[in-house]
Amino acid sequence: MDLPLPKNAFTVEEGIGRLVLDSGKSQYVSNPFWAELSQEIAELRAMFDEDEEDSDGDSPIPAPSSITQPDHQSFVMGYSSADVDMKALHPLPSQIPFYWSTFLENVMPLVKLLHVPTMGKIIKEVQHNLDTISRSTEALMFSIYFATITSMSDEEVAINFGVEKETLIRKYRFGTEQALARASFLSTNEIMTVQAFVLFLTCVRRHDDTRFAWSLTGLVMRIGQSLGLHRDGEKFGLSPYDTEMRRRLWWQICVLDVRASEDHGSDPSIYDHTFDTKFPLSVNDADLDPDAKEPPQPREGVSEMTFVLIRFEICALSKRLQYTPPGRGPCPSGNAKSLTLEQKEQLIKATSVRLEEKYLKYCENAGPLYWVAGTVARLIFAKMSLIIYHPLIQPGKPQCLSPHTKDRLLTSSIEIIEYSRILETEASTKKWGWLFRTYVQWHAIAFILGELSVRRNSPLVERAWQAIDSAFDDWSDAVGSSKRGMFWQPMRKLMARARRKREENMTSMEEETDKDHWEGAPDECIAALRRTQALLDGEAESPPVEAEQSQNYLDREQSHSNNFDTNVSPQVVGMGMLAPEQVQLQLQMQQQQQQLQGQNQIPWIMDDNALLDLDMSALNGDDVTWTGWDDLARDFQIQTGQQVPDANALGGAGNWW
């Protein structure tokens, strides 16, 4: 006969393991022996109808405190006394609504881990009953405080709180770490604790770009697997609400995994064949009822999930492109080692077309957030088209890029830098800039400098120099003195080589041979050439460039195809934003003239004395290649004791995300 299950517990087994849910907690067992044994124990308990109050550990999910004491877990984050007064670390109750509203505006659209209506009720309870909240709720609250301050500028923090941003960052990071330890995050069965942990790791990258986040990402992956997040809730008959929240959480863990692997040149730890969790639905939180028995219908067009769904799609593509299984055995079809360059191109293009049809075509006029989503998605496809030509991704293959392909890759690299700067500084998008500000676009800068070292003057070359000057000026302060600055020395070597070529070009122009010195300008771009020449002469305004004419050239078929649709709409309605051509033409003419005359240079980059100590041997030859750049980067990493990236890494194709 069928035996009843323990009270207040939900258990399912479908040949894929056993999942037990109880009061917001879950435990997953995949091993057939343990799954069967746990089922038999549950049946025995149900048979004897043991009372929970009379039986120690009667719940199918053991309480975390029965496994590990909270003060034993604080060593992971940095040991502190278990007697810390956590209440003193919370903001004033009157400030909590401000934190929540700022979080909803700056963080939630980019990291949709929470269900806003449900969390809104919890926020009200916390505000009025801070002494009685659970430890998992407290951990989530501190991660919200930490994320909120992370998303704000120094000026915004000073105006609203009257203290320096760094002070609050230290306070809430400490509070989050201690709250996670008190919630026994290492042995937790609670979804809310894992949400707090994932949100913390998403934001801590902004402040701690070391192995700290990378190591803890592996930990949160294991915790997620122990809760069964890697198995889709539909297979276990979970409610639509529980299924959706678990999908959101698992895919955010996947994003963390891909980004961590990019940081350290390693393979992702989560492979396609190790999980079956589907993408979340494209719905608004209002469509998702915790008590509903049927899932909501996905929305056509944009939804509150559009941004993160694009992130998840690109995450999945990145994993397919970059993972090469270790060992000498046969490689399963569909992963990086078995894919040819042409197949990778086709995979990128197919994904681009699918996302364009499903999401991106709706993003252009839907508002700033969706413009950001569409722009970044197209730029990441552009970056993927750049990275797959990297010789370390295709070892043993000669570099045989056609001039047309090099032009396309150079254009993509320029757009990557231009739009990354817009995303960080444009008034209508900078509130989300905290997510994009973590990375410097090393591969784009390196490719541009390599091309500038061998190209003669052209409109594209001048646009590239403007992008490079902006990148070095704005990003050098952020990374020059940090551990990420290990790339800055080899980058300066590339800059030195490019500078010498620039001086040659300037000398030719001064000798009035510049008309013969322009190259790479197609017939369709005559108007653009004339405008740029007028700009150099100080006689032009900055009218919009005919993007369609430039596009005709970029889409022209050549011997080596590279036809990715990576171009961004020339004008975003209602946003006052400019396309790349307009961005570079809007720069001050005076600054452009000064740069061409050798003035207004960034001293430590352009000063001869700053470059005397650089060994240029790795850049000898007629061309600056990816191999030369990688030799420089690897040599410097070895000298400084840093980890050398693995050849499988895709070079940060998912950056900004």
CSV table of C-alpha atoms in Angstrom, one decimal, residues 152-428:
chain,number,residue,atom,x,y,z
A,152,MET,CA,25.8,54.1,-5.9
A,153,SER,CA,28.5,56.7,-6.8
A,154,ASP,CA,30.7,58.2,-4.2
A,155,GLU,CA,28.8,61.5,-4.5
A,156,GLU,CA,25.4,59.8,-4.1
A,157,VAL,CA,26.5,58.0,-0.9
A,158,ALA,CA,28.0,61.3,0.5
A,159,ILE,CA,24.8,63.2,-0.2
A,160,ASN,CA,22.4,60.6,1.1
A,161,PHE,CA,24.3,59.2,4.1
A,162,GLY,CA,26.9,61.9,4.9
A,163,VAL,CA,29.8,59.4,5.0
A,164,GLU,CA,32.3,58.1,2.5
A,165,LYS,CA,31.2,55.2,0.3
A,166,GLU,CA,34.2,53.1,1.3
A,167,THR,CA,33.0,53.3,5.0
A,168,LEU,CA,29.6,51.8,4.2
A,169,ILE,CA,31.1,49.2,1.8
A,170,ARG,CA,33.3,47.9,4.6
A,171,LYS,CA,30.5,48.0,7.1
A,172,TYR,CA,28.0,46.1,5.0
A,173,ARG,CA,30.5,43.7,3.6
A,174,PHE,CA,31.5,42.7,7.1
A,175,GLY,CA,27.8,42.5,8.0
A,176,THR,CA,27.0,40.3,5.0
A,177,GLU,CA,29.9,37.9,5.7
A,178,GLN,CA,29.0,37.6,9.4
A,179,ALA,CA,25.3,37.2,8.6
A,180,LEU,CA,26.1,34.4,6.1
A,181,ALA,CA,28.2,32.6,8.7
A,182,ARG,CA,25.4,33.0,11.3
A,183,ALA,CA,23.0,31.5,8.8
A,184,SER,CA,25.3,28.5,8.4
A,185,PHE,CA,25.7,29.1,4.7
A,186,LEU,CA,28.1,26.2,4.2
A,187,SER,CA,25.4,23.7,5.2
A,188,THR,CA,22.3,25.6,4.4
A,189,ASN,CA,19.1,24.2,2.9
A,190,GLU,CA,17.4,27.6,2.5
A,191,ILE,CA,17.0,29.2,-0.8
A,192,MET,CA,17.1,32.7,0.8
A,193,THR,CA,20.5,32.1,2.2
A,194,VAL,CA,21.8,31.1,-1.2
A,195,GLN,CA,20.2,34.1,-2.8
A,196,ALA,CA,22.1,36.3,-0.3
A,197,PHE,CA,25.3,34.5,-1.1
A,198,VAL,CA,24.9,34.9,-4.8
A,199,LEU,CA,24.0,38.5,-4.6
A,200,PHE,CA,27.1,39.1,-2.4
A,201,LEU,CA,29.4,37.4,-4.9
A,202,THR,CA,27.9,39.3,-7.8
A,203,CYS,CA,28.8,42.6,-6.1
A,204,VAL,CA,32.0,41.8,-4.3
A,205,ARG,CA,33.8,41.5,-7.6
A,206,ARG,CA,33.6,45.2,-7.8
A,207,HIS,CA,35.7,45.5,-4.7
A,208,ASP,CA,37.8,42.3,-4.5
A,209,ASP,CA,39.0,41.2,-7.9
A,210,THR,CA,41.1,38.4,-6.5
A,211,ARG,CA,40.7,34.6,-6.1
A,212,PHE,CA,38.3,35.3,-3.3
A,213,ALA,CA,35.2,35.6,-5.6
A,214,TRP,CA,36.5,32.8,-7.8
A,215,SER,CA,36.9,30.3,-5.0
A,216,LEU,CA,33.6,31.1,-3.4
A,217,THR,CA,31.9,30.7,-6.7
A,218,GLY,CA,32.9,27.1,-6.7
A,219,LEU,CA,31.4,26.9,-3.2
A,220,VAL,CA,28.1,28.4,-4.1
A,221,MET,CA,27.9,26.0,-7.1
A,222,ARG,CA,28.2,23.1,-4.7
A,223,ILE,CA,25.6,24.5,-2.3
A,224,GLY,CA,23.3,25.1,-5.3
A,225,GLN,CA,23.7,21.5,-6.4
A,226,SER,CA,23.0,20.3,-2.8
A,227,LEU,CA,19.6,22.1,-3.0
A,228,GLY,CA,18.9,20.5,-6.4
A,229,LEU,CA,19.0,23.8,-8.3
A,230,HIS,CA,20.7,22.1,-11.2
A,231,ARG,CA,17.6,20.0,-11.8
A,232,ASP,CA,14.6,21.7,-13.3
A,233,GLY,CA,11.6,22.1,-11.0
A,234,GLU,CA,9.1,20.9,-13.6
A,235,LYS,CA,10.7,17.4,-13.4
A,236,PHE,CA,9.8,17.3,-9.7
A,237,GLY,CA,6.3,18.8,-10.0
A,238,LEU,CA,7.2,21.9,-8.1
A,239,SER,CA,4.9,24.9,-8.2
A,240,PRO,CA,5.5,27.4,-11.0
A,241,TYR,CA,6.7,30.0,-8.5
A,242,ASP,CA,9.3,27.7,-6.9
A,243,THR,CA,10.4,26.5,-10.3
A,244,GLU,CA,10.9,30.0,-11.6
A,245,MET,CA,12.8,31.2,-8.5
A,246,ARG,CA,15.1,28.2,-8.6
A,247,ARG,CA,15.8,28.8,-12.3
A,248,ARG,CA,16.7,32.4,-11.7
A,249,LEU,CA,19.1,31.4,-8.9
A,250,TRP,CA,20.8,28.6,-10.8
A,251,TRP,CA,21.4,30.6,-13.9
A,252,GLN,CA,22.8,33.4,-11.9
A,253,ILE,CA,25.3,30.9,-10.4
A,254,CYS,CA,26.1,29.8,-14.0
A,255,VAL,CA,26.9,33.5,-14.9
A,256,LEU,CA,29.2,33.7,-11.8
A,257,ASP,CA,30.9,30.5,-12.9
A,258,VAL,CA,31.6,31.8,-16.5
A,259,ARG,CA,32.8,35.1,-15.3
A,260,ALA,CA,35.1,33.5,-12.7
A,261,SER,CA,36.5,31.2,-15.3
A,262,GLU,CA,37.2,34.1,-17.6
A,263,ASP,CA,39.1,35.9,-14.8
A,264,HIS,CA,41.4,33.1,-14.1
A,265,GLY,CA,41.8,31.4,-17.5
A,266,SER,CA,40.1,28.2,-16.5
A,267,ASP,CA,37.3,26.2,-17.8
A,268,PRO,CA,33.8,26.7,-16.3
A,269,SER,CA,33.0,24.3,-13.6
A,270,ILE,CA,29.3,23.9,-14.7
A,271,TYR,CA,29.0,22.0,-18.0
A,272,ASP,CA,25.9,21.6,-20.1
A,273,HIS,CA,25.5,17.9,-19.5
A,274,THR,CA,25.6,18.4,-15.7
A,275,PHE,CA,22.3,20.2,-15.4
A,276,ASP,CA,18.9,20.4,-17.0
A,277,THR,CA,17.5,23.6,-15.5
A,278,LYS,CA,15.7,25.6,-18.1
A,279,PHE,CA,15.9,29.4,-18.6
A,280,PRO,CA,13.4,31.4,-16.5
A,281,LEU,CA,10.3,32.6,-18.3
A,282,SER,CA,10.1,36.1,-19.8
A,283,VAL,CA,7.5,37.4,-17.3
A,284,ASN,CA,7.1,40.3,-14.9
A,285,ASP,CA,7.0,39.6,-11.2
A,286,ALA,CA,3.4,40.7,-11.1
A,287,ASP,CA,2.6,37.7,-13.5
A,288,LEU,CA,4.2,35.2,-11.0
A,289,ASP,CA,1.8,34.3,-8.2
A,290,PRO,CA,3.3,32.1,-5.4
A,291,ASP,CA,-0.1,30.3,-5.1
A,292,ALA,CA,-0.7,29.7,-8.8
A,293,LYS,CA,-0.9,26.1,-10.0
A,294,GLU,CA,-0.2,26.9,-13.6
A,295,PRO,CA,2.8,28.8,-15.0
A,296,PRO,CA,2.2,32.3,-16.5
A,297,GLN,CA,2.4,32.8,-20.2
A,298,PRO,CA,5.7,34.3,-21.4
A,299,ARG,CA,5.4,37.9,-22.6
A,300,GLU,CA,6.2,38.8,-26.2
A,301,GLY,CA,8.6,41.7,-26.4
A,302,VAL,CA,10.3,43.0,-23.4
A,303,SER,CA,9.7,42.1,-19.8
A,304,GLU,CA,11.4,42.6,-16.4
A,305,MET,CA,13.4,39.4,-17.2
A,306,THR,CA,14.7,40.5,-20.6
A,307,PHE,CA,18.0,41.8,-19.5
A,308,VAL,CA,18.9,38.7,-17.4
A,309,LEU,CA,17.6,36.3,-20.0
A,310,ILE,CA,20.0,37.9,-22.5
A,311,ARG,CA,22.7,37.4,-19.9
A,312,PHE,CA,21.8,33.8,-19.5
A,313,GLU,CA,21.7,33.1,-23.2
A,314,ILE,CA,25.2,34.6,-23.7
A,315,CYS,CA,26.4,32.7,-20.7
A,316,ALA,CA,25.2,29.4,-22.3
A,317,LEU,CA,26.9,30.3,-25.6
A,318,SER,CA,30.2,31.2,-23.9
A,319,LYS,CA,30.3,27.8,-22.2
A,320,ARG,CA,29.8,26.0,-25.5
A,321,LEU,CA,32.5,28.1,-27.2
A,322,GLN,CA,35.2,27.9,-24.6
A,323,TYR,CA,34.9,24.5,-22.8
A,324,THR,CA,37.4,21.9,-24.0
A,325,PRO,CA,37.3,18.7,-21.9
A,326,PRO,CA,40.6,17.5,-20.4
A,327,GLY,CA,42.2,14.2,-21.3
A,328,ARG,CA,42.9,12.4,-24.5
A,329,GLY,CA,39.5,10.7,-25.0
A,330,PRO,CA,37.1,11.4,-27.8
A,331,CYS,CA,35.5,14.8,-27.6
A,332,PRO,CA,31.7,14.9,-27.5
A,333,SER,CA,30.2,16.7,-30.4
A,334,GLY,CA,29.2,20.3,-29.8
A,335,ASN,CA,31.9,21.5,-27.4
A,336,ALA,CA,34.9,23.8,-28.2
A,337,LYS,CA,37.5,21.2,-29.1
A,338,SER,CA,35.3,19.5,-31.7
A,339,LEU,CA,34.1,22.8,-33.3
A,340,THR,CA,35.9,24.3,-36.2
A,341,LEU,CA,36.3,28.0,-36.6
A,342,GLU,CA,33.6,28.1,-39.2
A,343,GLN,CA,31.2,26.2,-36.9
A,344,LYS,CA,31.9,28.6,-34.1
A,345,GLU,CA,31.1,31.5,-36.4
A,346,GLN,CA,27.9,29.8,-37.3
A,347,LEU,CA,27.0,29.1,-33.7
A,348,ILE,CA,27.6,32.8,-32.8
A,349,LYS,CA,25.6,34.0,-35.8
A,350,ALA,CA,22.7,31.6,-35.1
A,351,THR,CA,22.5,32.7,-31.5
A,352,SER,CA,22.7,36.3,-32.5
A,353,VAL,CA,19.9,35.9,-35.0
A,354,ARG,CA,17.7,34.1,-32.5
A,355,LEU,CA,18.3,36.7,-29.8
A,356,GLU,CA,17.6,39.5,-32.3
A,357,GLU,CA,14.3,37.9,-33.2
A,358,LYS,CA,13.3,37.0,-29.6
A,359,TYR,CA,14.5,40.0,-27.6
A,360,LEU,CA,16.8,42.6,-29.2
A,361,LYS,CA,14.4,43.9,-31.8
A,362,TYR,CA,12.1,45.0,-29.1
A,363,CYS,CA,14.8,46.7,-27.0
A,364,GLU,CA,15.7,49.7,-29.1
A,365,ASN,CA,12.8,51.9,-28.1
A,366,ALA,CA,11.7,50.3,-24.9
A,367,GLY,CA,13.8,52.5,-22.5
A,368,PRO,CA,17.4,52.9,-21.2
A,369,LEU,CA,17.6,49.5,-19.5
A,370,TYR,CA,16.6,47.6,-22.7
A,371,TRP,CA,18.9,49.8,-24.8
A,372,VAL,CA,21.7,48.7,-22.5
A,373,ALA,CA,20.7,45.1,-22.8
A,374,GLY,CA,20.6,45.3,-26.6
A,375,THR,CA,23.8,47.2,-26.9
A,376,VAL,CA,25.8,45.0,-24.7
A,377,ALA,CA,24.5,41.9,-26.3
A,378,ARG,CA,25.5,43.0,-29.7
A,379,LEU,CA,28.9,44.1,-28.5
A,380,ILE,CA,29.5,40.7,-26.8
A,381,PHE,CA,28.7,39.1,-30.1
A,382,ALA,CA,31.3,41.4,-31.7
A,383,LYS,CA,33.8,40.5,-29.0
A,384,MET,CA,33.2,36.8,-29.6
A,385,SER,CA,33.9,37.3,-33.2
A,386,LEU,CA,37.2,38.9,-32.2
A,387,ILE,CA,38.2,36.3,-29.6
A,388,ILE,CA,37.6,33.2,-31.7
A,389,TYR,CA,40.4,34.3,-34.0
A,390,HIS,CA,42.8,34.3,-31.1
A,391,PRO,CA,45.6,31.8,-31.9
A,392,LEU,CA,45.5,30.3,-28.4
A,393,ILE,CA,41.9,29.3,-29.0
A,394,GLN,CA,42.9,27.7,-32.3
A,395,PRO,CA,46.4,26.3,-31.6
A,396,GLY,CA,48.5,25.4,-34.5
A,397,LYS,CA,46.5,27.3,-37.1
A,398,PRO,CA,48.3,30.1,-39.0
A,399,GLN,CA,47.0,33.6,-38.9
A,400,CYS,CA,45.5,34.2,-42.3
A,401,LEU,CA,42.9,36.9,-41.7
A,402,SER,CA,41.8,38.8,-44.8
A,403,PRO,CA,42.1,42.6,-44.8
A,404,HIS,CA,38.3,42.7,-44.7
A,405,THR,CA,38.2,40.5,-41.6
A,406,LYS,CA,40.8,42.7,-39.9
A,407,ASP,CA,38.7,45.8,-40.6
A,408,ARG,CA,35.7,44.2,-39.1
A,409,LEU,CA,37.6,43.1,-36.0
A,410,LEU,CA,39.1,46.5,-35.6
A,411,THR,CA,35.7,48.1,-35.9
A,412,SER,CA,34.3,45.7,-33.4
A,413,SER,CA,37.1,46.4,-31.0
A,414,ILE,CA,36.6,50.2,-31.3
A,415,GLU,CA,32.9,49.8,-30.6
A,416,ILE,CA,33.6,47.7,-27.6
A,417,ILE,CA,35.7,50.5,-26.0
A,418,GLU,CA,33.4,53.3,-27.1
A,419,TYR,CA,30.2,51.7,-25.8
A,420,SER,CA,31.8,50.5,-22.6
A,421,ARG,CA,32.7,54.1,-21.9
A,422,ILE,CA,29.1,55.2,-22.7
A,423,LEU,CA,27.7,52.6,-20.4
A,424,GLU,CA,29.9,53.8,-17.5
A,425,THR,CA,29.3,57.6,-18.0
A,426,GLU,CA,26.0,58.3,-19.8
A,427,ALA,CA,23.5,59.9,-17.4
A,428,SER,CA,20.7,57.6,-18.3
